[in-house]
Amino acid sequence: MKAKMTVNKTFKISEVDKRIYGSFVEHMGRCVYTGIYEPGHPTADAQGFRGDVLKLVKELNVPFIRYPGGNFVSGYNWEDGIGPVAQRPKRLDLAWKTVESNEVGVHEFMNWAKMAGAEVNMAVNLGTRGLDAARDLLEYCNHPGGSYWSDLRKKNGAEQPFGIKTWCLGNEMDGPWQMGHRTAHEYGRLAQETAKIMKMMDSSLEMVVCGSSNHKMPTYASWEAEVLEHTYHDVDYLSLHCYYGNQDNDLPGYLAQSLEMDEFIKSVAAICDYVKAKKRSRKTMYLSFDEWNVWYHSNARDAKNEPWQYAPPILEDDYNFEDALLVGCLLITLLKNSDRVKIACMAQLCNVIAPIMTAKGGPAWRQTIFWPYAHAANNGHGTVLTPIIECPTYEIKQKQHHGPDIVKEIPFIEAVAVHNADKGEMVVFAVNRSQEHELDFSMEFQGYGLADILEFKQLSGHDIKKTNTADDGSVAPSDGLAPTKDDNSVNAKLAPLSWNMLRVAVR
Ligand code: AHR
């Protein structure tokens, strides 16, 4: 079966903002404690951070990390995490019904992120707290010195300010589960005032305001419109969150969920543009898809969890091969929308719905979804080109809120090309959604002269339910069959159900 992608040098979507390959570290479950941080672990450094995990985070090449939550941030007192560790209070975290030891706070996390080579996207608590705590945290983190909070930071060991540029104005404030849940009007006003006073301290800061927790929320769309009515002039990004899953064990439908992500992004961009038009604004609102991933495997197990434990194993999804294929499709979708999506964070980084898993006191390993993320974050930089795809399709039925099911045509191929002018290479990411057919995939790069094929990696040939474990990392990429090429096109065989990355040197 044949498929074709044509790209043209002049048909550009956008430059990739590297923050599109962001991640997320929340104080929940074992993401921090026994995840990135475990004093006494054989690989731990003097601060208690695990060297084996840090090595994998560097391998992923994560450029940007949202912190410290998530639902956790809506009850968090950031001051609990500063000063001598032995004197820090243990607190009940009501979001996840766990005990937070505060061993890791802003200093420790900033040090760790620096070692990981990642910029931090700090969230402020607009749930149980508000303006005052937000401006104090900003002063503590970013002011050079000569004020109460900045001098306290110096006293606590950080002479230089942390220089945090991007800030989240709370988390999922539309959700009734959120501590301090608010209506769109209440949140819009609070977020606007918080952004305003934070920008009074530093007008170059970038602010992310909360959109809906997902597009199935009853207030979805009207929430975005009303929040932006209040905040449009003071914020820079609107957030989107969405988790995907194969609860129905329907592989064709599951792999089509990236098209839902695409529709969600385009709808939210349209809402932003509606508010832009209404306000006669010249500013474009960009999007921060700051929570996305597959999340469903651990739900049943988590329902039985005992409350008030320290670092319990919650949201520990064991990802299988089909999840890696969907994650690949989602990454391609984010790239295809890179004109609007400037920030995206895979939720989360370690143990909690994560590409990296650890055993307490034991090894760390790569989940299946690690691979498409690592390929994209390491190689998907430069200019995204508009992919014109010609390929066979399959049909799925989708339920609607009102009216009969609709039939949707799903292309077998999900693909995108990114031209990295600095490195002189063209990188293609492609998923073959077909279960039966190998695709003879021809890629035409109009306006480019092709030199050597540098790499063709493929993740394929596994049982769709196969996972990786501490002892078995066999869901891993291997070299695909050598592609053929002429002056401006390449032909590659995409195995049935495969994630593919092709790198070609271009002139
Ligand atoms: O990432 C896990 C949780 O999912 C986050 O805490 C919350 O923001 C979302 O509902």
Short mmCIF file of C-alpha atoms and ligand atoms in Angstrom, two decimals:
data_model
loop_
_atom_site.label_atom_id
_atom_site.label_comp_id
_atom_site.label_asym_id
_atom_site.label_seq_id
_atom_site.Cartn_x
_atom_site.Cartn_y
_atom_site.Cartn_z
CA MET A 1 0.00 0.00 0.00
CA LYS A 2 1.31 3.44 -0.96
CA ALA A 3 1.30 6.78 0.89
CA LYS A 4 2.88 10.12 0.09
CA MET A 5 3.88 13.26 1.93
CA THR A 6 4.81 16.42 0.02
CA VAL A 7 6.40 19.40 1.71
CA ASN A 8 7.58 22.60 0.09
CA LYS A 9 10.32 24.89 1.36
CA THR A 10 8.01 27.91 1.21
CA PHE A 11 5.01 26.35 2.97
CA LYS A 12 5.95 26.81 6.60
CA ILE A 13 3.82 26.36 9.70
CA SER A 14 6.18 27.86 12.27
CA GLU A 15 9.52 27.71 14.01
CA VAL A 16 9.37 25.12 16.79
CA ASP A 17 9.48 26.68 20.24
CA LYS A 18 11.59 24.15 22.14
CA ARG A 19 9.21 24.48 25.10
CA ILE A 20 6.77 22.34 23.08
CA TYR A 21 8.85 19.42 24.41
CA GLY A 22 8.23 20.41 28.04
CA SER A 23 7.43 18.11 30.92
CA PHE A 24 5.81 18.38 34.32
CA VAL A 25 6.97 17.57 37.85
CA GLU A 26 4.25 17.65 40.48
CA HIS A 27 4.60 16.95 44.18
CA MET A 28 2.41 13.89 44.00
CA GLY A 29 2.81 10.14 44.22
CA ARG A 30 6.41 9.17 43.50
CA CYS A 31 7.23 11.84 40.96
CA VAL A 32 9.52 13.76 43.33
CA TYR A 33 10.02 11.43 46.32
CA THR A 34 11.60 8.11 45.21
CA GLY A 35 11.39 9.47 41.68
CA ILE A 36 13.80 12.29 40.89
CA TYR A 37 14.79 12.54 44.58
CA GLU A 38 15.76 9.67 46.85
CA PRO A 39 18.51 10.30 49.40
CA GLY A 40 20.34 7.07 50.15
CA HIS A 41 19.74 5.67 46.67
CA PRO A 42 23.00 4.19 45.29
CA THR A 43 23.05 6.82 42.51
CA ALA A 44 21.95 9.80 44.65
CA ASP A 45 24.11 12.93 44.77
CA ALA A 46 24.88 14.96 47.90
CA GLN A 47 21.51 16.72 47.62
CA GLY A 48 19.62 13.42 47.33
CA PHE A 49 18.82 13.55 43.61
CA ARG A 50 18.99 10.24 41.76
CA GLY A 51 21.74 10.17 39.14
CA ASP A 52 20.11 7.36 37.13
CA VAL A 53 16.90 9.39 36.72
CA LEU A 54 18.79 12.58 35.86
CA LYS A 55 20.67 10.67 33.17
CA LEU A 56 17.39 9.57 31.55
CA VAL A 57 15.93 13.07 31.82
CA LYS A 58 19.00 14.38 29.97
CA GLU A 59 18.60 11.62 27.40
CA LEU A 60 15.05 12.87 26.80
CA ASN A 61 16.47 16.40 26.39
CA VAL A 62 13.63 18.02 28.36
CA PRO A 63 13.97 21.81 27.92
CA PHE A 64 11.18 23.08 30.16
CA ILE A 65 9.44 21.76 33.30
CA ARG A 66 6.19 22.88 34.90
CA TYR A 67 6.34 22.75 38.71
CA PRO A 68 5.11 22.07 41.49
CA GLY A 69 1.58 21.16 40.30
CA GLY A 70 -1.09 20.36 39.20
CA ASN A 71 -3.81 20.01 41.78
CA PHE A 72 -1.12 20.04 44.47
CA VAL A 73 -0.26 23.69 43.87
CA SER A 74 -3.77 24.82 44.81
CA GLY A 75 -3.07 23.97 48.47
CA TYR A 76 0.68 24.59 48.54
CA ASN A 77 2.47 27.01 50.85
CA TRP A 78 5.74 27.62 49.01
CA GLU A 79 7.30 28.95 52.24
CA ASP A 80 7.09 25.40 53.68
CA GLY A 81 9.81 24.37 51.24
CA ILE A 82 12.51 26.89 52.19
CA GLY A 83 15.03 27.05 55.03
CA PRO A 84 16.67 24.12 56.85
CA VAL A 85 15.16 20.87 55.59
CA ALA A 86 14.93 19.33 59.08
CA GLN A 87 12.70 22.17 60.22
CA ARG A 88 10.27 22.06 57.32
CA PRO A 89 6.70 21.09 58.20
CA LYS A 90 5.00 17.93 57.05
CA ARG A 91 1.62 18.86 55.57
CA LEU A 92 -1.45 17.03 54.42
CA ASP A 93 -1.90 17.45 50.69
CA LEU A 94 -5.66 17.36 50.26
CA ALA A 95 -5.48 17.12 46.44
CA TRP A 96 -3.98 13.64 46.46
CA LYS A 97 -4.64 12.72 50.12
CA THR A 98 -0.96 12.22 50.85
CA VAL A 99 1.65 13.57 53.25
CA GLU A 100 4.04 16.16 51.82
CA SER A 101 7.42 16.23 53.60
CA ASN A 102 8.67 19.43 51.94
CA GLU A 103 12.19 17.95 51.71
CA VAL A 104 12.24 19.31 48.18
CA GLY A 105 11.29 22.97 47.81
CA VAL A 106 12.06 25.75 45.41
CA HIS A 107 15.86 25.79 45.99
CA GLU A 108 16.29 22.05 45.59
CA PHE A 109 14.08 21.93 42.52
CA MET A 110 15.78 24.88 40.84
CA ASN A 111 19.17 23.24 41.46
CA TRP A 112 17.93 19.97 40.00
CA ALA A 113 16.37 21.63 36.94
CA LYS A 114 19.66 23.40 36.30
CA MET A 115 21.47 20.05 36.35
CA ALA A 116 18.82 18.68 33.97
CA GLY A 117 19.33 21.67 31.64
CA ALA A 118 15.66 22.65 31.87
CA GLU A 119 13.95 25.99 32.36
CA VAL A 120 11.28 26.02 35.09
CA ASN A 121 7.66 27.06 34.57
CA MET A 122 6.54 27.95 38.09
CA ALA A 123 2.89 27.74 39.13
CA VAL A 124 1.42 29.96 41.85
CA ASN A 125 -1.34 28.90 44.22
CA LEU A 126 -4.56 30.66 43.24
CA GLY A 127 -6.66 28.08 45.11
CA THR A 128 -6.20 28.46 48.87
CA ARG A 129 -4.01 31.53 48.44
CA GLY A 130 -3.75 34.40 46.00
CA LEU A 131 -2.10 37.68 45.08
CA ASP A 132 0.03 38.10 48.16
CA ALA A 133 1.66 34.66 48.11
CA ALA A 134 2.24 34.99 44.37
CA ARG A 135 4.03 38.34 44.60
CA ASP A 136 6.10 37.11 47.57
CA LEU A 137 7.18 33.98 45.70
CA LEU A 138 8.13 36.08 42.68
CA GLU A 139 10.17 38.46 44.83
CA TYR A 140 11.85 35.49 46.54
CA CYS A 141 12.73 33.82 43.25
CA ASN A 142 13.60 36.68 40.93
CA HIS A 143 14.52 39.86 42.78
CA PRO A 144 18.30 40.35 42.96
CA GLY A 145 18.41 41.49 46.60
CA GLY A 146 17.79 44.29 49.08
CA SER A 147 14.23 43.29 49.98
CA TYR A 148 12.81 40.97 52.64
CA TRP A 149 12.12 37.94 50.42
CA SER A 150 15.11 38.27 48.11
CA ASP A 151 17.46 38.61 51.09
CA LEU A 152 15.90 35.53 52.65
CA ARG A 153 16.63 33.61 49.44
CA LYS A 154 20.27 34.69 49.71
CA LYS A 155 20.36 33.69 53.37
CA ASN A 156 18.99 30.29 52.32
CA GLY A 157 21.91 29.78 49.99
CA ALA A 158 20.97 31.22 46.58
CA GLU A 159 22.95 34.42 46.07
CA GLN A 160 21.77 34.74 42.48
CA PRO A 161 18.07 35.06 41.63
CA PHE A 162 16.49 32.04 39.94
CA GLY A 163 15.24 34.17 37.03
CA ILE A 164 12.01 32.28 36.37
CA LYS A 165 10.45 33.67 33.22
CA THR A 166 7.20 31.72 32.69
CA TRP A 167 4.49 31.51 35.39
CA CYS A 168 1.22 29.58 35.61
CA LEU A 169 -1.70 31.41 37.22
CA GLY A 170 -3.01 28.47 39.25
CA ASN A 171 -4.16 25.11 37.96
CA GLU A 172 -7.47 23.78 36.56
CA MET A 173 -9.49 26.41 38.41
CA ASP A 174 -12.67 25.36 36.54
CA GLY A 175 -12.62 21.91 38.19
CA PRO A 176 -14.93 21.34 41.19
CA TRP A 177 -12.21 19.02 42.60
CA GLN A 178 -9.76 21.92 42.74
CA MET A 179 -9.06 23.50 46.13
CA GLY A 180 -10.38 27.01 45.72
CA HIS A 181 -12.39 26.18 42.58
CA ARG A 182 -13.85 29.34 41.09
CA THR A 183 -16.33 30.48 38.51
CA ALA A 184 -14.90 31.88 35.28
CA HIS A 185 -15.72 35.39 36.46
CA GLU A 186 -14.07 34.92 39.87
CA TYR A 187 -11.00 33.25 38.41
CA GLY A 188 -10.73 35.68 35.50
CA ARG A 189 -10.63 38.64 37.88
CA LEU A 190 -8.14 36.96 40.23
CA ALA A 191 -5.87 35.83 37.40
CA GLN A 192 -5.93 39.29 35.83
CA GLU A 193 -4.98 41.02 39.07
CA THR A 194 -2.27 38.44 39.80
CA ALA A 195 -0.76 38.77 36.33
CA LYS A 196 -0.95 42.55 36.65
CA ILE A 197 0.93 42.77 39.94
CA MET A 198 3.50 40.16 38.91
CA LYS A 199 4.17 42.16 35.74
CA MET A 200 4.50 45.28 37.90
CA MET A 201 7.58 43.63 39.33
CA ASP A 202 8.85 42.53 35.91
CA SER A 203 7.04 43.34 32.68
CA SER A 204 9.04 40.74 30.75
CA LEU A 205 7.46 37.80 32.61
CA GLU A 206 5.22 35.46 30.63
CA MET A 207 1.91 34.35 32.13
CA VAL A 208 -0.15 31.24 31.45
CA VAL A 209 -3.82 31.54 32.38
CA CYS A 210 -5.96 28.44 33.02
CA GLY A 211 -8.23 27.23 30.28
CA SER A 212 -10.58 24.31 30.93
CA SER A 213 -9.35 21.13 32.60
CA ASN A 214 -10.44 19.30 29.46
CA HIS A 215 -12.85 19.80 26.58
CA LYS A 216 -15.53 17.64 28.22
CA MET A 217 -16.02 20.09 31.10
CA PRO A 218 -19.57 21.52 31.10
CA THR A 219 -18.15 25.06 31.13
CA TYR A 220 -15.66 24.38 28.30
CA ALA A 221 -15.51 27.18 25.72
CA SER A 222 -17.54 29.68 27.78
CA TRP A 223 -14.85 29.37 30.50
CA GLU A 224 -12.10 30.25 28.01
CA ALA A 225 -14.07 33.16 26.56
CA GLU A 226 -14.94 34.67 29.95
CA VAL A 227 -11.49 34.18 31.49
CA LEU A 228 -9.90 35.80 28.44
CA GLU A 229 -12.38 38.70 28.58
CA HIS A 230 -10.74 39.57 31.90
CA THR A 231 -7.13 38.63 31.22
CA TYR A 232 -6.45 39.08 27.50
CA HIS A 233 -4.14 42.09 27.90
CA ASP A 234 -2.20 40.72 30.87
CA VAL A 235 -1.46 37.10 29.92
CA ASP A 236 0.52 35.46 27.14
CA TYR A 237 -0.75 31.88 26.93
CA LEU A 238 -3.99 30.03 27.58
CA SER A 239 -3.62 26.51 28.94
CA LEU A 240 -5.15 23.30 27.57
CA HIS A 241 -5.16 19.95 29.36
CA CYS A 242 -6.21 16.58 28.02
CA TYR A 243 -5.51 12.94 28.80
CA TYR A 244 -6.23 10.10 26.41
CA GLY A 245 -6.95 6.40 26.94
CA ASN A 246 -8.02 3.13 25.36
CA GLN A 247 -10.71 2.27 27.91
CA ASP A 248 -12.82 0.58 25.19
CA ASN A 249 -9.93 -1.52 23.94
CA ASP A 250 -10.55 -0.21 20.44
CA LEU A 251 -7.17 0.30 18.77
CA PRO A 252 -8.38 2.06 15.56
CA GLY A 253 -10.44 4.49 17.64
CA TYR A 254 -7.62 4.95 20.15
CA LEU A 255 -5.03 5.86 17.52
CA ALA A 256 -7.50 8.37 16.07
CA GLN A 257 -7.58 10.35 19.33
CA SER A 258 -4.82 12.65 18.10
CA LEU A 259 -7.42 14.09 15.70
CA GLU A 260 -9.44 15.05 18.77
CA MET A 261 -6.36 16.83 20.12
CA ASP A 262 -6.09 18.66 16.81
CA GLU A 263 -9.74 19.76 16.96
CA PHE A 264 -9.37 20.82 20.59
CA ILE A 265 -6.35 23.01 19.78
CA LYS A 266 -8.06 24.60 16.79
CA SER A 267 -11.26 25.27 18.76
CA VAL A 268 -9.36 26.91 21.62
CA ALA A 269 -7.38 29.02 19.14
CA ALA A 270 -10.72 30.10 17.62
CA ILE A 271 -12.01 31.17 21.06
CA CYS A 272 -8.83 33.19 21.61
CA ASP A 273 -9.33 34.87 18.24
CA TYR A 274 -12.97 35.64 19.05
CA VAL A 275 -11.86 37.51 22.18
CA LYS A 276 -9.06 39.16 20.20
CA ALA A 277 -11.59 40.44 17.66
CA LYS A 278 -14.01 41.58 20.36
CA LYS A 279 -11.26 43.55 22.05
CA ARG A 280 -9.91 44.91 18.76
CA SER A 281 -6.55 43.60 19.98
CA ARG A 282 -3.47 43.18 17.83
CA LYS A 283 -2.04 40.58 20.17
CA THR A 284 -2.28 36.87 19.35
CA MET A 285 -2.91 34.60 22.31
CA TYR A 286 -0.65 31.56 22.20
CA LEU A 287 -1.43 28.19 23.71
CA SER A 288 0.24 26.17 26.43
CA PHE A 289 -0.87 22.51 26.25
CA ASP A 290 0.66 22.05 29.67
CA GLU A 291 -0.82 18.66 30.54
CA TRP A 292 -1.10 15.94 27.93
CA ASN A 293 -0.48 12.21 27.90
CA VAL A 294 -2.19 8.83 28.14
CA TRP A 295 -3.77 8.28 31.56
CA TYR A 296 -6.14 5.41 32.33
CA HIS A 297 -4.20 2.23 33.14
CA SER A 298 -3.79 3.05 36.84
CA ASN A 299 -7.34 4.25 37.59
CA ALA A 300 -8.71 1.01 39.06
CA ARG A 301 -5.59 0.43 41.19
CA ASP A 302 -5.64 4.01 42.50
CA ALA A 303 -9.25 3.73 43.62
CA LYS A 304 -8.05 1.32 46.33
CA ASN A 305 -5.26 3.53 47.58
CA GLU A 306 -4.96 4.21 51.35
CA PRO A 307 -4.94 7.95 52.17
CA TRP A 308 -2.22 9.92 53.95
CA GLN A 309 0.81 7.99 52.81
CA TYR A 310 4.17 9.53 51.96
CA ALA A 311 5.02 9.06 48.26
CA PRO A 312 2.43 6.37 47.44
CA PRO A 313 2.53 4.73 44.00
CA ILE A 314 -0.38 6.59 42.38
CA LEU A 315 -1.05 7.24 38.69
CA GLU A 316 1.66 4.73 37.81
CA ASP A 317 0.48 3.83 34.33
CA ASP A 318 2.50 1.04 32.74
CA TYR A 319 2.58 2.10 29.13
CA ASN A 320 2.36 -0.42 26.33
CA PHE A 321 3.30 -0.34 22.68
CA GLU A 322 -0.03 1.09 21.45
CA ASP A 323 0.38 3.98 23.93
CA ALA A 324 3.75 4.82 22.36
CA LEU A 325 2.05 4.98 18.95
CA LEU A 326 -0.63 7.36 20.22
CA VAL A 327 1.98 9.51 22.00
CA GLY A 328 3.83 9.70 18.67
CA CYS A 329 0.61 10.87 16.95
CA LEU A 330 0.06 13.46 19.71
CA LEU A 331 3.60 14.83 19.35
CA ILE A 332 3.12 15.15 15.59
CA THR A 333 -0.19 16.95 16.22
CA LEU A 334 1.49 19.44 18.56
CA LEU A 335 4.13 20.12 15.90
CA LYS A 336 1.48 20.60 13.22
CA ASN A 337 -0.07 23.26 15.49
CA SER A 338 3.22 24.90 16.43
CA ASP A 339 2.02 28.24 15.06
CA ARG A 340 -0.28 28.44 18.14
CA VAL A 341 1.11 25.90 20.61
CA LYS A 342 4.34 27.36 21.96
CA ILE A 343 4.43 25.37 25.20
CA ALA A 344 3.38 21.78 25.81
CA CYS A 345 4.17 19.61 28.82
CA MET A 346 3.92 15.85 28.82
CA ALA A 347 2.42 15.01 32.21
CA GLN A 348 4.41 13.92 34.07
CA LEU A 349 8.16 13.19 34.07
CA CYS A 350 8.81 10.38 36.53
CA ASN A 351 6.61 7.53 37.90
CA VAL A 352 3.33 9.51 37.75
CA ILE A 353 1.95 8.93 34.20
CA ALA A 354 5.51 9.21 33.05
CA PRO A 355 8.09 8.20 30.46
CA ILE A 356 10.57 7.33 33.25
CA MET A 357 9.88 4.79 36.00
CA THR A 358 11.85 3.92 39.10
CA ALA A 359 11.89 1.27 41.78
CA LYS A 360 12.54 2.61 45.26
CA GLY A 361 16.16 1.72 46.03
CA GLY A 362 16.35 0.02 42.61
CA PRO A 363 16.72 0.81 38.93
CA ALA A 364 15.17 3.42 36.66
CA TRP A 365 13.86 2.50 33.21
CA ARG A 366 12.35 3.87 30.03
CA GLN A 367 8.66 3.30 29.40
CA THR A 368 7.48 2.71 25.83
CA ILE A 369 6.36 6.34 25.47
CA PHE A 370 9.91 7.49 26.26
CA TRP A 371 10.96 6.78 22.68
CA PRO A 372 8.76 9.05 20.55
CA TYR A 373 9.25 11.81 23.13
CA ALA A 374 13.05 11.41 23.07
CA HIS A 375 13.16 11.32 19.27
CA ALA A 376 11.05 14.47 18.96
CA ALA A 377 12.69 16.46 21.77
CA ASN A 378 16.19 15.68 20.49
CA ASN A 379 15.59 16.07 16.77
CA GLY A 380 12.41 18.04 16.12
CA HIS A 381 13.88 21.54 16.03
CA GLY A 382 13.73 24.16 13.31
CA THR A 383 10.88 24.97 10.93
CA VAL A 384 7.75 22.83 10.73
CA LEU A 385 6.63 22.43 7.11
CA THR A 386 3.01 21.95 6.05
CA PRO A 387 2.62 18.23 5.31
CA ILE A 388 0.35 17.38 2.37
CA ILE A 389 -0.52 13.73 2.90
CA GLU A 390 -2.08 11.38 0.36
CA CYS A 391 -2.85 8.01 1.90
CA PRO A 392 -5.58 5.43 2.41
CA THR A 393 -7.96 5.92 5.30
CA TYR A 394 -10.11 3.86 7.65
CA GLU A 395 -13.47 4.68 9.19
CA ILE A 396 -14.40 5.07 12.84
CA LYS A 397 -17.72 5.94 14.43
CA GLN A 398 -17.81 8.78 16.93
CA LYS A 399 -20.56 9.48 19.44
CA GLN A 400 -21.97 12.98 19.54
CA HIS A 401 -23.66 14.79 22.43
CA HIS A 402 -26.66 15.45 20.24
CA GLY A 403 -27.64 13.54 17.13
CA PRO A 404 -26.53 10.29 15.58
CA ASP A 405 -23.00 8.89 15.59
CA ILE A 406 -20.78 10.38 12.93
CA VAL A 407 -18.43 8.44 10.67
CA LYS A 408 -14.93 9.82 10.46
CA GLU A 409 -12.18 9.08 7.94
CA ILE A 410 -8.86 8.53 9.67
CA PRO A 411 -5.68 8.63 7.57
CA PHE A 412 -3.37 5.65 8.04
CA ILE A 413 -0.49 8.10 8.17
CA GLU A 414 0.16 10.80 10.75
CA ALA A 415 3.32 12.66 9.72
CA VAL A 416 5.21 15.93 9.82
CA ALA A 417 8.54 17.24 8.55
CA VAL A 418 10.81 19.67 10.40
CA HIS A 419 13.69 21.43 8.63
CA ASN A 420 16.63 22.14 10.89
CA ALA A 421 18.63 24.76 8.96
CA ASP A 422 21.34 24.96 11.65
CA LYS A 423 22.10 21.27 11.38
CA GLY A 424 21.32 21.06 7.66
CA GLU A 425 18.83 18.24 8.05
CA MET A 426 15.23 17.33 7.42
CA VAL A 427 13.54 15.27 10.12
CA VAL A 428 10.32 13.36 9.51
CA PHE A 429 8.18 11.85 12.23
CA ALA A 430 5.52 9.42 11.05
CA VAL A 431 3.10 6.90 12.53
CA ASN A 432 1.54 4.13 10.47
CA ARG A 433 -1.85 3.47 12.09
CA SER A 434 -2.60 0.45 9.91
CA GLN A 435 -2.61 -2.88 11.72
CA GLU A 436 -2.18 -4.94 8.55
CA HIS A 437 -0.44 -2.86 5.92
CA GLU A 438 3.16 -1.91 5.51
CA LEU A 439 3.13 1.51 3.84
CA ASP A 440 5.41 2.37 1.00
CA PHE A 441 5.91 5.98 2.12
CA SER A 442 7.32 8.44 -0.37
CA MET A 443 8.37 11.84 0.90
CA GLU A 444 8.94 14.67 -1.55
CA PHE A 445 10.89 17.66 -0.24
CA GLN A 446 10.25 20.40 -2.83
CA GLY A 447 12.92 23.11 -2.84
CA TYR A 448 15.52 21.00 -1.03
CA GLY A 449 18.43 18.99 -2.36
CA LEU A 450 18.91 15.79 -0.44
CA ALA A 451 22.27 14.40 0.60
CA ASP A 452 22.80 11.39 2.86
CA ILE A 453 20.18 9.55 4.83
CA LEU A 454 21.45 9.96 8.37
CA GLU A 455 19.11 7.81 10.41
CA PHE A 456 15.89 5.84 10.11
CA LYS A 457 14.59 4.59 13.43
CA GLN A 458 11.45 2.57 13.86
CA LEU A 459 9.43 1.36 16.82
CA SER A 460 7.44 -1.60 15.51
CA GLY A 461 6.78 -5.31 15.65
CA HIS A 462 5.67 -5.54 19.30
CA ASP A 463 2.52 -6.94 20.77
CA ILE A 464 0.26 -3.89 21.21
CA LYS A 465 -0.09 -4.58 24.93
CA LYS A 466 3.66 -5.12 25.54
CA THR A 467 5.12 -2.88 28.27
CA ASN A 468 8.69 -2.26 29.43
CA THR A 469 9.73 -3.20 32.96
CA ALA A 470 12.80 -2.82 35.15
CA ASP A 471 14.20 -6.05 33.61
CA ASP A 472 12.85 -5.83 30.09
CA GLY A 473 13.23 -2.71 27.95
CA SER A 474 12.56 -4.49 24.70
CA VAL A 475 9.99 -1.99 23.39
CA ALA A 476 12.75 0.15 21.96
CA PRO A 477 13.52 1.50 18.49
CA SER A 478 15.68 -0.26 15.95
CA ASP A 479 16.91 0.64 12.48
CA GLY A 480 14.21 0.49 9.82
CA LEU A 481 14.81 -1.05 6.38
CA ALA A 482 17.25 1.24 4.51
CA PRO A 483 15.19 3.91 2.68
CA THR A 484 15.93 4.75 -0.95
CA LYS A 485 16.29 8.29 -2.26
CA ASP A 486 16.78 10.50 -5.29
CA ASP A 487 17.42 14.26 -5.57
CA ASN A 488 14.46 15.49 -3.58
CA SER A 489 12.50 12.48 -2.39
CA VAL A 490 12.92 9.53 -0.08
CA ASN A 491 11.05 6.24 0.01
CA ALA A 492 10.75 4.35 3.26
CA LYS A 493 8.86 1.26 4.32
CA LEU A 494 6.69 2.01 7.34
CA ALA A 495 5.89 -1.23 9.12
CA PRO A 496 2.28 -1.82 10.20
CA LEU A 497 1.68 -0.09 13.55
CA SER A 498 4.94 1.80 13.70
CA TRP A 499 6.48 5.03 14.98
CA ASN A 500 9.20 6.28 12.63
CA MET A 501 11.88 8.94 12.65
CA LEU A 502 13.85 9.71 9.51
CA ARG A 503 16.75 12.16 9.35
CA VAL A 504 18.13 13.25 5.98
CA ALA A 505 20.95 15.71 5.30
CA VAL A 506 19.72 18.55 3.07
CA ARG A 507 21.45 21.20 1.03
O1 AHR B 1 -1.22 15.29 36.16
C1 AHR B 1 -2.10 14.80 37.12
C2 AHR B 1 -3.23 15.77 37.46
O2 AHR B 1 -4.08 15.89 36.36
C3 AHR B 1 -2.82 17.19 37.77
O3 AHR B 1 -2.50 17.38 39.10
C4 AHR B 1 -4.07 17.95 37.45
O4 AHR B 1 -3.79 19.27 37.05
C5 AHR B 1 -4.74 17.14 36.38
O5 AHR B 1 -6.09 16.95 36.64
#
